N, CA, C and O atoms as a CHARMM CRD file, in Angstrom:
* protein
*
  200
    1    1 MET  N     -0.09700 -42.56000 -18.43300 PROA 1      0.00000
    2    1 MET  CA    -1.51800 -42.77200 -18.24400 PROA 1      0.00000
    3    1 MET  C     -2.12200 -41.65600 -17.39300 PROA 1      0.00000
    4    1 MET  O     -1.57100 -41.27100 -16.36200 PROA 1      0.00000
    5    2 SER  N     -3.22800 -41.16700 -17.83300 PROA 2      0.00000
    6    2 SER  CA    -3.92600 -40.13200 -17.09100 PROA 2      0.00000
    7    2 SER  C     -4.93400 -40.76300 -16.14300 PROA 2      0.00000
    8    2 SER  O     -5.72200 -41.61900 -16.54600 PROA 2      0.00000
    9    3 VAL  N     -4.90900 -40.34200 -14.89000 PROA 3      0.00000
   10    3 VAL  CA    -5.82400 -40.88600 -13.89400 PROA 3      0.00000
   11    3 VAL  C     -7.22900 -40.33300 -14.11000 PROA 3      0.00000
   12    3 VAL  O     -8.21400 -41.04200 -13.90600 PROA 3      0.00000
   13    4 VAL  N     -7.32600 -39.07200 -14.52200 PROA 4      0.00000
   14    4 VAL  CA    -8.60600 -38.41700 -14.72900 PROA 4      0.00000
   15    4 VAL  C     -8.85600 -38.31800 -16.22600 PROA 4      0.00000
   16    4 VAL  O     -7.97800 -37.91600 -16.99000 PROA 4      0.00000
   17    5 SER  N    -10.07000 -38.69200 -16.63600 PROA 5      0.00000
   18    5 SER  CA   -10.38700 -38.65000 -18.06200 PROA 5      0.00000
   19    5 SER  C    -10.50900 -37.21200 -18.54500 PROA 5      0.00000
   20    5 SER  O    -10.67900 -36.28500 -17.75300 PROA 5      0.00000
   21    6 LYS  N    -10.42000 -37.04800 -19.85900 PROA 6      0.00000
   22    6 LYS  CA   -10.50300 -35.71200 -20.44500 PROA 6      0.00000
   23    6 LYS  C    -11.86100 -35.08300 -20.16400 PROA 6      0.00000
   24    6 LYS  O    -11.94800 -33.88500 -19.89600 PROA 6      0.00000
   25    7 GLU  N    -12.91600 -35.87900 -20.22400 PROA 7      0.00000
   26    7 GLU  CA   -14.26100 -35.36400 -19.95800 PROA 7      0.00000
   27    7 GLU  C    -14.40100 -34.87700 -18.51900 PROA 7      0.00000
   28    7 GLU  O    -15.02900 -33.85000 -18.26600 PROA 7      0.00000
   29    8 ALA  N    -13.81800 -35.61300 -17.58400 PROA 8      0.00000
   30    8 ALA  CA   -13.88200 -35.22000 -16.18000 PROA 8      0.00000
   31    8 ALA  C    -13.12900 -33.91600 -15.95600 PROA 8      0.00000
   32    8 ALA  O    -13.57100 -33.06900 -15.17900 PROA 8      0.00000
   33    9 ARG  N    -11.99300 -33.74900 -16.62900 PROA 9      0.00000
   34    9 ARG  CA   -11.23500 -32.49700 -16.50600 PROA 9      0.00000
   35    9 ARG  C    -12.02900 -31.32500 -17.05300 PROA 9      0.00000
   36    9 ARG  O    -12.02200 -30.24400 -16.46500 PROA 9      0.00000
   37   10 VAL  N    -12.71700 -31.52700 -18.17900 PROA 10     0.00000
   38   10 VAL  CA   -13.51500 -30.45400 -18.77100 PROA 10     0.00000
   39   10 VAL  C    -14.65100 -30.06600 -17.82500 PROA 10     0.00000
   40   10 VAL  O    -14.91200 -28.88100 -17.61600 PROA 10     0.00000
   41   11 ILE  N    -15.31700 -31.05400 -17.26200 PROA 11     0.00000
   42   11 ILE  CA   -16.40800 -30.77500 -16.32900 PROA 11     0.00000
   43   11 ILE  C    -15.88600 -30.04800 -15.09600 PROA 11     0.00000
   44   11 ILE  O    -16.51600 -29.10200 -14.62400 PROA 11     0.00000
   45   12 LEU  N    -14.75600 -30.47400 -14.57600 PROA 12     0.00000
   46   12 LEU  CA   -14.15400 -29.81800 -13.41400 PROA 12     0.00000
   47   12 LEU  C    -13.79700 -28.36800 -13.72500 PROA 12     0.00000
   48   12 LEU  O    -14.08200 -27.47300 -12.92900 PROA 12     0.00000
   49   13 MET  N    -13.18300 -28.13500 -14.86700 PROA 13     0.00000
   50   13 MET  CA   -12.79700 -26.77400 -15.23900 PROA 13     0.00000
   51   13 MET  C    -14.02900 -25.88600 -15.43000 PROA 13     0.00000
   52   13 MET  O    -14.01500 -24.71800 -15.04300 PROA 13     0.00000
   53   14 MET  N    -15.08500 -26.43000 -16.02000 PROA 14     0.00000
   54   14 MET  CA   -16.31200 -25.64600 -16.19600 PROA 14     0.00000
   55   14 MET  C    -16.93400 -25.31500 -14.84500 PROA 14     0.00000
   56   14 MET  O    -17.43700 -24.21000 -14.64500 PROA 14     0.00000
   57   15 GLY  N    -16.90200 -26.27300 -13.91500 PROA 15     0.00000
   58   15 GLY  CA   -17.41800 -26.01800 -12.57700 PROA 15     0.00000
   59   15 GLY  C    -16.62800 -24.93900 -11.85700 PROA 15     0.00000
   60   15 GLY  O    -17.20200 -24.07300 -11.19700 PROA 15     0.00000
   61   16 LEU  N    -15.30300 -24.99500 -11.98600 PROA 16     0.00000
   62   16 LEU  CA   -14.46700 -23.96100 -11.36600 PROA 16     0.00000
   63   16 LEU  C    -14.71600 -22.59800 -11.99600 PROA 16     0.00000
   64   16 LEU  O    -14.70400 -21.58100 -11.30200 PROA 16     0.00000
   65   17 LEU  N    -14.93800 -22.57000 -13.29200 PROA 17     0.00000
   66   17 LEU  CA   -15.23500 -21.31000 -13.98500 PROA 17     0.00000
   67   17 LEU  C    -16.55400 -20.72100 -13.49100 PROA 17     0.00000
   68   17 LEU  O    -16.65600 -19.51400 -13.27200 PROA 17     0.00000
   69   18 VAL  N    -17.55500 -21.56800 -13.31900 PROA 18     0.00000
   70   18 VAL  CA   -18.85000 -21.09900 -12.80500 PROA 18     0.00000
   71   18 VAL  C    -18.68800 -20.55700 -11.38700 PROA 18     0.00000
   72   18 VAL  O    -19.20500 -19.48500 -11.07100 PROA 18     0.00000
   73   19 LEU  N    -17.97500 -21.28800 -10.53500 PROA 19     0.00000
   74   19 LEU  CA   -17.75900 -20.81200  -9.16100 PROA 19     0.00000
   75   19 LEU  C    -17.01100 -19.48400  -9.13200 PROA 19     0.00000
   76   19 LEU  O    -17.35300 -18.59100  -8.35800 PROA 19     0.00000
   77   20 ALA  N    -15.99600 -19.35700  -9.97200 PROA 20     0.00000
   78   20 ALA  CA   -15.22500 -18.11500 -10.02100 PROA 20     0.00000
   79   20 ALA  C    -16.09800 -16.95800 -10.49400 PROA 20     0.00000
   80   20 ALA  O    -16.02500 -15.86200  -9.94000 PROA 20     0.00000
   81   21 SER  N    -16.91400 -17.18800 -11.50100 PROA 21     0.00000
   82   21 SER  CA   -17.75300 -16.10100 -12.01200 PROA 21     0.00000
   83   21 SER  C    -18.80900 -15.70500 -10.99100 PROA 21     0.00000
   84   21 SER  O    -19.13800 -14.52500 -10.86900 PROA 21     0.00000
   85   22 LEU  N    -19.34800 -16.67700 -10.25500 PROA 22     0.00000
   86   22 LEU  CA   -20.32500 -16.34600  -9.22300 PROA 22     0.00000
   87   22 LEU  C    -19.69100 -15.55900  -8.08900 PROA 22     0.00000
   88   22 LEU  O    -20.28800 -14.60800  -7.58500 PROA 22     0.00000
   89   23 SER  N    -18.49900 -15.94000  -7.68700 PROA 23     0.00000
   90   23 SER  CA   -17.84600 -15.22400  -6.58700 PROA 23     0.00000
   91   23 SER  C    -17.44100 -13.81900  -7.01600 PROA 23     0.00000
   92   23 SER  O    -17.51200 -12.88800  -6.21400 PROA 23     0.00000
   93   24 LEU  N    -17.01900 -13.65300  -8.26100 PROA 24     0.00000
   94   24 LEU  CA   -16.67700 -12.31600  -8.74200 PROA 24     0.00000
   95   24 LEU  C    -17.92500 -11.47800  -8.97400 PROA 24     0.00000
   96   24 LEU  O    -17.88500 -10.25600  -8.82700 PROA 24     0.00000
   97   25 GLY  N    -19.01800 -12.11100  -9.32800 PROA 25     0.00000
   98   25 GLY  CA   -20.26900 -11.38600  -9.54300 PROA 25     0.00000
   99   25 GLY  C    -20.85800 -10.84200  -8.25600 PROA 25     0.00000
  100   25 GLY  O    -21.65400  -9.90300  -8.28500 PROA 25     0.00000
  101   26 ALA  N    -20.47100 -11.42600  -7.12000 PROA 26     0.00000
  102   26 ALA  CA   -20.99200 -10.96900  -5.83900 PROA 26     0.00000
  103   26 ALA  C    -20.50600  -9.56400  -5.51600 PROA 26     0.00000
  104   26 ALA  O    -21.22100  -8.80600  -4.86000 PROA 26     0.00000
  105   27 CYS  N    -19.33600  -9.20700  -5.95100 PROA 27     0.00000
  106   27 CYS  CA   -18.78400  -7.86700  -5.74100 PROA 27     0.00000
  107   27 CYS  C    -18.79300  -7.16200  -7.09400 PROA 27     0.00000
  108   27 CYS  O    -18.12100  -7.59700  -8.02900 PROA 27     0.00000
  109   28 GLU  N    -19.53500  -6.10400  -7.19500 PROA 28     0.00000
  110   28 GLU  CA   -19.68900  -5.45000  -8.49700 PROA 28     0.00000
  111   28 GLU  C    -18.41200  -4.77000  -8.96600 PROA 28     0.00000
  112   28 GLU  O    -18.19200  -4.62400 -10.16900 PROA 28     0.00000
  113   29 THR  N    -17.57700  -4.35800  -8.03800 PROA 29     0.00000
  114   29 THR  CA   -16.33800  -3.68200  -8.42400 PROA 29     0.00000
  115   29 THR  C    -15.19100  -4.16800  -7.55100 PROA 29     0.00000
  116   29 THR  O    -15.41200  -4.83200  -6.53800 PROA 29     0.00000
  117   30 MET  N    -13.98900  -3.84200  -7.93700 PROA 30     0.00000
  118   30 MET  CA   -12.83000  -4.18300  -7.11100 PROA 30     0.00000
  119   30 MET  C    -12.90200  -3.44600  -5.78100 PROA 30     0.00000
  120   30 MET  O    -12.45200  -3.96100  -4.75800 PROA 30     0.00000
  121   31 GLU  N    -13.46300  -2.24800  -5.79100 PROA 31     0.00000
  122   31 GLU  CA   -13.62700  -1.50200  -4.54400 PROA 31     0.00000
  123   31 GLU  C    -14.55400  -2.25900  -3.60400 PROA 31     0.00000
  124   31 GLU  O    -14.31000  -2.32900  -2.40000 PROA 31     0.00000
  125   32 GLY  N    -15.61100  -2.81900  -4.16000 PROA 32     0.00000
  126   32 GLY  CA   -16.53700  -3.61500  -3.35700 PROA 32     0.00000
  127   32 GLY  C    -15.84800  -4.83500  -2.76200 PROA 32     0.00000
  128   32 GLY  O    -16.09400  -5.19600  -1.61100 PROA 32     0.00000
  129   33 ALA  N    -14.98800  -5.46600  -3.55000 PROA 33     0.00000
  130   33 ALA  CA   -14.24800  -6.62900  -3.05200 PROA 33     0.00000
  131   33 ALA  C    -13.33100  -6.21700  -1.91100 PROA 33     0.00000
  132   33 ALA  O    -13.21900  -6.92700  -0.91200 PROA 33     0.00000
  133   34 GLY  N    -12.68100  -5.07900  -2.05800 PROA 34     0.00000
  134   34 GLY  CA   -11.80400  -4.58400  -0.99800 PROA 34     0.00000
  135   34 GLY  C    -12.56200  -4.29200   0.27700 PROA 34     0.00000
  136   34 GLY  O    -12.08700  -4.59000   1.37300 PROA 34     0.00000
  137   35 GLU  N    -13.74200  -3.70700   0.13800 PROA 35     0.00000
  138   35 GLU  CA   -14.56700  -3.41600   1.31400 PROA 35     0.00000
  139   35 GLU  C    -15.00600  -4.70400   1.99400 PROA 35     0.00000
  140   35 GLU  O    -15.02100  -4.78900   3.22200 PROA 35     0.00000
  141   36 ASP  N    -15.36600  -5.71300   1.19300 PROA 36     0.00000
  142   36 ASP  CA   -15.76600  -7.00100   1.77100 PROA 36     0.00000
  143   36 ASP  C    -14.62500  -7.62000   2.55800 PROA 36     0.00000
  144   36 ASP  O    -14.83300  -8.13400   3.65700 PROA 36     0.00000
  145   37 ILE  N    -13.42200  -7.57600   2.00600 PROA 37     0.00000
  146   37 ILE  CA   -12.25500  -8.13700   2.68800 PROA 37     0.00000
  147   37 ILE  C    -11.94500  -7.35600   3.95600 PROA 37     0.00000
  148   37 ILE  O    -11.61500  -7.93600   4.99000 PROA 37     0.00000
  149   38 GLU  N    -12.05400  -6.04300   3.86700 PROA 38     0.00000
  150   38 GLU  CA   -11.80700  -5.20000   5.04600 PROA 38     0.00000
  151   38 GLU  C    -12.82400  -5.49800   6.14500 PROA 38     0.00000
  152   38 GLU  O    -12.45900  -5.59900   7.31600 PROA 38     0.00000
  153   39 ASP  N    -14.09500  -5.64000   5.77700 PROA 39     0.00000
  154   39 ASP  CA   -15.12900  -5.95000   6.76900 PROA 39     0.00000
  155   39 ASP  C    -14.86900  -7.29500   7.42900 PROA 39     0.00000
  156   39 ASP  O    -15.05200  -7.44300   8.63700 PROA 39     0.00000
  157   40 ALA  N    -14.44500  -8.27100   6.64000 PROA 40     0.00000
  158   40 ALA  CA   -14.13700  -9.59000   7.20300 PROA 40     0.00000
  159   40 ALA  C    -12.96900  -9.49600   8.17700 PROA 40     0.00000
  160   40 ALA  O    -13.00100 -10.11900   9.23800 PROA 40     0.00000
  161   41 GLY  N    -11.94300  -8.72800   7.83200 PROA 41     0.00000
  162   41 GLY  CA   -10.79500  -8.54600   8.71600 PROA 41     0.00000
  163   41 GLY  C    -11.18000  -7.85900  10.00900 PROA 41     0.00000
  164   41 GLY  O    -10.69800  -8.22600  11.08000 PROA 41     0.00000
  165   42 GLU  N    -12.04600  -6.86600   9.91400 PROA 42     0.00000
  166   42 GLU  CA   -12.49600  -6.16600  11.11800 PROA 42     0.00000
  167   42 GLU  C    -13.30700  -7.09000  12.01800 PROA 42     0.00000
  168   42 GLU  O    -13.18800  -7.03100  13.24200 PROA 42     0.00000
  169   43 ALA  N    -14.12800  -7.93800  11.41500 PROA 43     0.00000
  170   43 ALA  CA   -14.91300  -8.88400  12.20900 PROA 43     0.00000
  171   43 ALA  C    -14.00300  -9.87500  12.93300 PROA 43     0.00000
  172   43 ALA  O    -14.25200 -10.22800  14.08600 PROA 43     0.00000
  173   44 ILE  N    -12.95800 -10.31600  12.25700 PROA 44     0.00000
  174   44 ILE  CA   -12.00400 -11.23400  12.89100 PROA 44     0.00000
  175   44 ILE  C    -11.28100 -10.54700  14.03700 PROA 44     0.00000
  176   44 ILE  O    -11.09500 -11.13800  15.10100 PROA 44     0.00000
  177   45 GLN  N    -10.86700  -9.28600  13.82300 PROA 45     0.00000
  178   45 GLN  CA   -10.19100  -8.54700  14.89100 PROA 45     0.00000
  179   45 GLN  C    -11.10400  -8.35000  16.09100 PROA 45     0.00000
  180   45 GLN  O    -10.66400  -8.46400  17.23500 PROA 45     0.00000
  181   46 LYS  N    -12.37500  -8.05400  15.83500 PROA 46     0.00000
  182   46 LYS  CA   -13.32200  -7.84800  16.92200 PROA 46     0.00000
  183   46 LYS  C    -13.49100  -9.11600  17.73300 PROA 46     0.00000
  184   46 LYS  O    -13.48900  -9.07000  18.96300 PROA 46     0.00000
  185   47 GLU  N    -13.63800 -10.25900  17.05600 PROA 47     0.00000
  186   47 GLU  CA   -13.78400 -11.53400  17.76500 PROA 47     0.00000
  187   47 GLU  C    -12.51400 -11.89100  18.53900 PROA 47     0.00000
  188   47 GLU  O    -12.58800 -12.45400  19.63100 PROA 47     0.00000
  189   48 ALA  N    -11.36200 -11.56600  17.97800 PROA 48     0.00000
  190   48 ALA  CA   -10.10000 -11.88800  18.64600 PROA 48     0.00000
  191   48 ALA  C     -9.92400 -11.05000  19.92200 PROA 48     0.00000
  192   48 ALA  O     -9.34700 -11.51800  20.90300 PROA 48     0.00000
  193   49 SER  N    -10.42400  -9.81100  19.89800 PROA 49     0.00000
  194   49 SER  CA   -10.24500  -8.94400  21.05800 PROA 49     0.00000
  195   49 SER  C    -11.28400  -9.20000  22.14300 PROA 49     0.00000
  196   49 SER  O    -11.11100  -8.77600  23.28600 PROA 49     0.00000
  197   50 ASP  N    -12.36700  -9.89400  21.78500 PROA 50     0.00000
  198   50 ASP  CA   -13.42400 -10.19900  22.79300 PROA 50     0.00000
  199   50 ASP  C    -13.07500 -11.32400  23.66800 PROA 50     0.00000
  200   50 ASP  O    -13.85500 -11.68700  24.54800 PROA 50     0.00000
């Protein structure tokens, strides 16, 4: 027996697909994604050293 109905799984998967596409759309290139991650790491290091 499946706890989650097939329709609920489809809706969940579509929602995850939308979220993934929006998050990937925020960074136009892989280089942009790398820069975003680097900036976040630097901000964490700065807060840790303060």
